mmCIF file of C-alpha atoms and ligand atoms in Angstrom:
data_model
loop_
_atom_site.group_PDB
_atom_site.id
_atom_site.type_symbol
_atom_site.label_atom_id
_atom_site.label_comp_id
_atom_site.label_asym_id
_atom_site.label_seq_id
_atom_site.Cartn_x
_atom_site.Cartn_y
_atom_site.Cartn_z
ATOM 1 C CA MET A 82 62.313 33.491 -70.581
ATOM 2 C CA HIS A 83 61.208 32.388 -74.072
ATOM 3 C CA PHE A 84 63.599 29.705 -75.425
ATOM 4 C CA LEU A 85 62.074 29.973 -78.621
ATOM 5 C CA SER A 86 60.913 33.061 -80.604
ATOM 6 C CA PRO A 87 57.224 34.016 -80.229
ATOM 7 C CA LEU A 88 56.749 33.165 -83.884
ATOM 8 C CA LEU A 89 57.804 29.565 -83.647
ATOM 9 C CA GLU A 90 56.153 28.935 -80.269
ATOM 10 C CA ASN A 91 52.692 30.144 -82.075
ATOM 11 C CA TYR A 92 53.569 27.807 -84.921
ATOM 12 C CA ILE A 93 54.123 24.898 -82.581
ATOM 13 C CA SER A 94 50.960 25.699 -80.744
ATOM 14 C CA ASP A 95 49.091 26.089 -83.984
ATOM 15 C CA ASN A 96 50.241 22.745 -85.206
ATOM 16 C CA SER A 97 49.342 20.804 -81.944
ATOM 17 C CA GLU A 98 45.964 19.840 -80.512
ATOM 18 C CA ALA A 99 43.771 22.924 -79.580
ATOM 19 C CA GLU A 100 43.338 23.936 -76.121
ATOM 20 C CA PRO A 101 39.933 22.645 -74.804
ATOM 21 C CA PRO A 102 37.601 25.608 -74.232
ATOM 22 C CA LEU A 103 37.174 24.812 -70.526
ATOM 23 C CA LEU A 104 40.886 25.104 -69.961
ATOM 24 C CA THR A 105 40.861 28.561 -71.693
ATOM 25 C CA GLU A 106 37.888 29.638 -69.535
ATOM 26 C CA LEU A 107 40.151 28.327 -66.418
ATOM 27 C CA THR A 108 43.278 30.347 -67.497
ATOM 28 C CA ARG A 109 41.059 33.431 -68.089
ATOM 29 C CA GLU A 110 39.693 33.016 -64.633
ATOM 30 C CA THR A 111 43.199 32.312 -62.978
ATOM 31 C CA HIS A 112 44.650 35.569 -64.554
ATOM 32 C CA LEU A 113 41.470 37.547 -63.042
ATOM 33 C CA LYS A 114 41.412 36.088 -59.741
ATOM 34 C CA VAL A 115 44.705 34.376 -58.507
ATOM 35 C CA ILE A 116 48.006 35.790 -57.961
ATOM 36 C CA GLN A 117 51.124 34.485 -59.823
ATOM 37 C CA PRO A 118 49.016 33.409 -62.840
ATOM 38 C CA ARG A 119 52.330 32.644 -64.735
ATOM 39 C CA MET A 120 52.420 29.434 -62.841
ATOM 40 C CA ILE A 121 49.621 27.854 -64.852
ATOM 41 C CA THR A 122 50.350 25.332 -67.328
ATOM 42 C CA GLY A 123 49.693 26.684 -70.838
ATOM 43 C CA HIS A 124 48.022 25.514 -73.876
ATOM 44 C CA PHE A 125 50.992 23.601 -75.447
ATOM 45 C CA GLN A 126 52.459 21.946 -72.390
ATOM 46 C CA GLY A 127 48.937 21.140 -71.206
ATOM 47 C CA ARG A 128 48.421 19.020 -74.470
ATOM 48 C CA VAL A 129 51.739 17.425 -74.006
ATOM 49 C CA LEU A 130 50.794 16.315 -70.625
ATOM 50 C CA SER A 131 47.533 15.035 -71.722
ATOM 51 C CA LEU A 132 48.884 13.132 -74.750
ATOM 52 C CA LEU A 133 51.519 11.560 -72.376
ATOM 53 C CA SER A 134 48.935 10.667 -69.930
ATOM 54 C CA LYS A 135 46.856 9.032 -72.841
ATOM 55 C CA LEU A 136 49.865 7.166 -73.972
ATOM 56 C CA ILE A 137 50.577 5.862 -70.413
ATOM 57 C CA ALA A 138 46.819 5.123 -69.508
ATOM 58 C CA PRO A 139 47.443 5.307 -66.078
ATOM 59 C CA LYS A 140 45.162 3.770 -63.292
ATOM 60 C CA ASN A 141 46.569 6.169 -60.482
ATOM 61 C CA ILE A 142 48.101 9.549 -60.996
ATOM 62 C CA LEU A 143 49.823 11.722 -58.339
ATOM 63 C CA GLU A 144 50.354 15.516 -58.756
ATOM 64 C CA ILE A 145 52.255 17.639 -56.485
ATOM 65 C CA GLY A 146 51.237 21.361 -56.812
ATOM 66 C CA THR A 147 47.578 21.632 -58.063
ATOM 67 C CA TYR A 148 47.311 25.608 -58.280
ATOM 68 C CA THR A 149 44.079 26.182 -60.199
ATOM 69 C CA GLY A 150 43.787 22.741 -61.655
ATOM 70 C CA TYR A 151 44.912 23.239 -65.193
ATOM 71 C CA SER A 152 47.573 20.329 -65.492
ATOM 72 C CA ALA A 153 45.458 18.014 -63.248
ATOM 73 C CA ILE A 154 42.579 18.143 -65.964
ATOM 74 C CA CYS A 155 45.123 17.498 -68.661
ATOM 75 C CA LEU A 156 46.635 14.512 -66.841
ATOM 76 C CA ALA A 157 43.320 13.172 -66.026
ATOM 77 C CA GLU A 158 42.391 12.956 -69.785
ATOM 78 C CA GLY A 159 44.424 9.969 -69.915
ATOM 79 C CA LEU A 160 43.195 8.155 -66.859
ATOM 80 C CA GLN A 161 41.952 4.537 -67.312
ATOM 81 C CA LYS A 162 38.160 4.031 -66.762
ATOM 82 C CA GLY A 163 37.712 4.074 -62.965
ATOM 83 C CA GLY A 164 41.275 5.512 -62.321
ATOM 84 C CA GLU A 165 42.176 8.184 -59.885
ATOM 85 C CA LEU A 166 44.175 11.312 -59.978
ATOM 86 C CA HIS A 167 45.302 12.476 -56.456
ATOM 87 C CA THR A 168 46.424 16.093 -56.498
ATOM 88 C CA ILE A 169 48.158 17.968 -53.566
ATOM 89 C CA GLU A 170 48.110 21.713 -52.729
ATOM 90 C CA ILE A 171 49.286 23.510 -49.641
ATOM 91 C CA ASN A 172 47.106 26.754 -50.507
ATOM 92 C CA GLU A 173 43.557 26.050 -49.132
ATOM 93 C CA GLU A 174 42.164 29.215 -50.778
ATOM 94 C CA LEU A 175 42.399 27.357 -54.246
ATOM 95 C CA HIS A 176 40.229 24.354 -53.233
ATOM 96 C CA GLN A 177 36.845 25.825 -54.384
ATOM 97 C CA MET A 178 38.152 27.022 -57.823
ATOM 98 C CA GLN A 179 40.068 23.767 -58.421
ATOM 99 C CA ARG A 180 36.553 21.562 -57.559
ATOM 100 C CA LYS A 181 34.588 23.929 -59.741
ATOM 101 C CA TYR A 182 36.725 23.073 -62.752
ATOM 102 C CA PHE A 183 37.434 19.458 -61.931
ATOM 103 C CA ASP A 184 33.447 19.052 -61.765
ATOM 104 C CA LYS A 185 33.097 20.911 -65.189
ATOM 105 C CA SER A 186 35.623 18.849 -66.722
ATOM 106 C CA GLY A 187 33.635 15.504 -66.322
ATOM 107 C CA PHE A 188 36.566 14.124 -64.325
ATOM 108 C CA GLY A 189 35.084 15.379 -61.019
ATOM 109 C CA LYS A 190 34.585 12.014 -59.404
ATOM 110 C CA GLN A 191 38.078 10.827 -60.403
ATOM 111 C CA ILE A 192 39.953 13.742 -59.010
ATOM 112 C CA ILE A 193 40.769 13.653 -55.219
ATOM 113 C CA GLN A 194 42.093 16.954 -53.801
ATOM 114 C CA HIS A 195 44.442 16.976 -50.846
ATOM 115 C CA THR A 196 45.251 20.078 -48.977
ATOM 116 C CA GLY A 197 48.535 20.384 -47.128
ATOM 117 C CA ASP A 198 52.398 20.047 -47.472
ATOM 118 C CA ALA A 199 52.892 17.253 -49.858
ATOM 119 C CA LEU A 200 55.811 15.942 -47.775
ATOM 120 C CA ASP A 201 53.267 15.238 -45.062
ATOM 121 C CA ILE A 202 50.700 13.858 -47.323
ATOM 122 C CA ILE A 203 52.651 11.545 -49.717
ATOM 123 C CA PRO A 204 53.602 9.060 -46.989
ATOM 124 C CA SER A 205 49.946 8.581 -46.074
ATOM 125 C CA LEU A 206 48.870 7.510 -49.532
ATOM 126 C CA ASP A 207 48.874 3.825 -49.833
ATOM 127 C CA ILE A 208 48.685 3.843 -53.514
ATOM 128 C CA CYS A 209 51.082 2.691 -56.372
ATOM 129 C CA PHE A 210 51.096 5.456 -58.798
ATOM 130 C CA ASP A 211 51.702 4.936 -62.652
ATOM 131 C CA LEU A 212 52.328 8.705 -63.322
ATOM 132 C CA VAL A 213 53.584 11.341 -60.997
ATOM 133 C CA PHE A 214 53.821 15.160 -61.825
ATOM 134 C CA ILE A 215 56.122 17.053 -59.734
ATOM 135 C CA ASP A 216 55.133 20.821 -59.735
ATOM 136 C CA ALA A 217 55.535 22.527 -56.552
ATOM 137 C CA GLN A 218 58.498 24.154 -54.528
ATOM 138 C CA LYS A 219 61.582 23.864 -56.485
ATOM 139 C CA VAL A 220 63.924 23.477 -53.233
ATOM 140 C CA ASN A 221 61.809 20.263 -52.267
ATOM 141 C CA TYR A 222 61.875 18.590 -55.643
ATOM 142 C CA ASP A 223 64.500 16.038 -54.455
ATOM 143 C CA ALA A 224 62.481 15.408 -51.288
ATOM 144 C CA TYR A 225 59.124 15.067 -53.427
ATOM 145 C CA PHE A 226 60.989 12.562 -55.641
ATOM 146 C CA GLU A 227 62.375 10.488 -52.784
ATOM 147 C CA ALA A 228 58.896 10.306 -51.349
ATOM 148 C CA VAL A 229 57.214 9.487 -54.539
ATOM 149 C CA ILE A 230 59.612 6.759 -56.011
ATOM 150 C CA GLN A 231 58.577 4.588 -52.929
ATOM 151 C CA LYS A 232 54.946 4.822 -54.327
ATOM 152 C CA THR A 233 55.908 3.789 -57.806
ATOM 153 C CA LYS A 234 56.743 0.590 -59.602
ATOM 154 C CA SER A 235 58.898 -0.492 -62.481
ATOM 155 C CA GLY A 236 57.440 1.199 -65.706
ATOM 156 C CA SER A 237 56.103 4.091 -63.807
ATOM 157 C CA THR A 238 56.848 7.608 -65.003
ATOM 158 C CA ILE A 239 57.757 10.646 -63.150
ATOM 159 C CA LEU A 240 57.574 14.031 -64.640
ATOM 160 C CA SER A 241 59.358 17.164 -63.152
ATOM 161 C CA ASP A 242 58.411 20.737 -64.297
ATOM 162 C CA ASN A 243 60.371 23.845 -64.662
ATOM 163 C CA VAL A 244 63.626 22.058 -64.518
ATOM 164 C CA LEU A 245 65.273 24.738 -66.792
ATOM 165 C CA TRP A 246 64.124 27.500 -64.346
ATOM 166 C CA SER A 247 63.911 30.243 -67.097
ATOM 167 C CA GLY A 248 67.393 29.136 -68.244
ATOM 168 C CA LYS A 249 69.104 29.988 -64.803
ATOM 169 C CA VAL A 250 70.439 26.511 -64.791
ATOM 170 C CA VAL A 251 73.146 27.484 -67.209
ATOM 171 C CA GLU A 252 73.907 30.970 -65.682
ATOM 172 C CA PRO A 253 76.054 31.806 -62.621
ATOM 173 C CA VAL A 254 74.065 31.190 -59.711
ATOM 174 C CA ALA A 255 73.713 33.791 -56.870
ATOM 175 C CA LYS A 256 74.451 32.580 -53.351
ATOM 176 C CA SER A 257 70.986 33.592 -52.329
ATOM 177 C CA ASP A 258 69.125 31.522 -55.353
ATOM 178 C CA LYS A 259 68.185 28.399 -53.527
ATOM 179 C CA ALA A 260 65.705 27.392 -56.076
ATOM 180 C CA THR A 261 68.408 27.241 -59.014
ATOM 181 C CA ALA A 262 71.096 25.548 -56.735
ATOM 182 C CA ALA A 263 68.389 22.895 -55.831
ATOM 183 C CA LEU A 264 67.321 22.109 -59.426
ATOM 184 C CA LEU A 265 71.066 22.120 -60.617
ATOM 185 C CA GLU A 266 71.539 19.207 -57.892
ATOM 186 C CA TYR A 267 68.138 17.569 -58.884
ATOM 187 C CA ASN A 268 68.861 17.313 -62.569
ATOM 188 C CA ALA A 269 72.266 15.980 -62.085
ATOM 189 C CA LYS A 270 70.888 13.514 -59.493
ATOM 190 C CA LEU A 271 68.297 12.190 -61.952
ATOM 191 C CA LYS A 272 70.650 11.851 -64.831
ATOM 192 C CA ASN A 273 72.829 9.618 -62.337
ATOM 193 C CA ASP A 274 70.162 7.885 -60.454
ATOM 194 C CA GLU A 275 70.103 4.029 -61.413
ATOM 195 C CA ARG A 276 66.572 3.744 -60.405
ATOM 196 C CA VAL A 277 65.415 5.679 -63.253
ATOM 197 C CA GLU A 278 66.227 6.550 -66.956
ATOM 198 C CA THR A 279 65.634 10.190 -67.588
ATOM 199 C CA VAL A 280 65.602 12.753 -70.434
ATOM 200 C CA LEU A 281 65.277 16.426 -70.100
ATOM 201 C CA LEU A 282 62.846 17.766 -72.693
ATOM 202 C CA PRO A 283 63.240 21.379 -73.560
ATOM 203 C CA ILE A 284 59.241 21.840 -73.420
ATOM 204 C CA ARG A 285 58.453 25.368 -71.974
ATOM 205 C CA ASP A 286 60.284 25.733 -68.949
ATOM 206 C CA GLY A 287 61.902 22.427 -69.041
ATOM 207 C CA LEU A 288 60.133 19.082 -68.239
ATOM 208 C CA THR A 289 61.977 15.933 -67.279
ATOM 209 C CA LEU A 290 60.602 12.353 -67.969
ATOM 210 C CA SER A 291 61.861 9.806 -65.918
ATOM 211 C CA ARG A 292 60.923 6.008 -66.014
ATOM 212 C CA VAL A 293 61.163 3.862 -62.943
ATOM 213 C CA LEU A 294 63.456 0.885 -63.727
HETATM 214 C C1 LIG B 1418 53.640 26.017 -60.229
HETATM 215 S S1 LIG B 1418 52.293 25.884 -59.290
HETATM 216 C C2 LIG B 1418 51.493 24.440 -60.032
HETATM 217 C C3 LIG B 1418 50.688 24.629 -61.256
HETATM 218 C C4 LIG B 1418 49.842 23.618 -61.777
HETATM 219 N N1 LIG B 1418 50.561 22.178 -61.683
HETATM 220 C C5 LIG B 1418 49.327 24.026 -62.929
HETATM 221 O O1 LIG B 1418 49.928 23.453 -63.899
HETATM 222 O O2 LIG B 1418 48.375 24.661 -63.315
HETATM 223 C C6 LIG B 1418 52.805 25.210 -57.700
HETATM 224 C C7 LIG B 1418 51.875 25.024 -56.699
HETATM 225 O O3 LIG B 1418 52.398 24.240 -55.605
HETATM 226 C C8 LIG B 1418 51.855 24.744 -54.550
HETATM 227 N N2 LIG B 1418 52.759 24.127 -53.366
HETATM 228 C C9 LIG B 1418 54.074 24.978 -52.852
HETATM 229 N N3 LIG B 1418 54.461 24.119 -51.840
HETATM 230 C C10 LIG B 1418 53.726 22.950 -51.910
HETATM 231 C C11 LIG B 1418 53.924 21.846 -50.918
HETATM 232 N N4 LIG B 1418 54.950 21.920 -50.101
HETATM 233 N N5 LIG B 1418 52.935 21.024 -50.814
HETATM 234 C C12 LIG B 1418 52.001 21.037 -51.834
HETATM 235 N N6 LIG B 1418 51.708 22.141 -52.761
HETATM 236 C C13 LIG B 1418 52.511 22.979 -52.665
HETATM 237 C C14 LIG B 1418 51.745 26.119 -54.678
HETATM 238 O O4 LIG B 1418 50.861 26.707 -53.691
HETATM 239 C C15 LIG B 1418 51.354 26.347 -55.936
HETATM 240 O O5 LIG B 1418 50.013 26.399 -56.139
#
């Protein structure tokens, strides 16, 4: 679902930072070779992630849901010198393509790929993260959040993607629709959770910005 008219969406993109050519190439290859290319972070949201990361200047970033690596590269653009981005992906077939683009981006040495279920991997990471991007299975958002908040400190930022779920969060929910039900609970929980302050931004499919208190 487009929340804004295509005309306004184009206007917004045209008046924001341009997409780096490498990310245009990555998007093209994703559409040609990988299933569900609509999962990729696009130009506008990618530049939002990049700028947020530059404003935060994180030493350590955690991403849950790498896919082909688009958002990882955007977030890595804000890393401090010598900082690291850890990204977790359950589908091992994507590993090689991610690595190709991470190396081309210039952040290859700073991006560490983990293959497996994020819920198994997060507890094994002995790192305090300044910035976390949650972008994997919607039914597990609450579990990811609970796992990662233990790996943050006061002032850390947790971003959660697709929280408007194509607008389904304001429509009647079918009994079989577990993802929308989970996101409704997750969005309400973040608003009331006293460990974070939260705003839900209507960026693309909805991006929640939570600051750990
Ligand atoms: C929406 S895509 C991520 C898009 C990516 N962040 C980007 O912007 O290009 C979600 C990814 O999460 C992965 N995923 C799903 N469940 C997962 C899990 N339990 N642990 C790690 N990755 C998972 C999927 O295989 C998929 O590649």
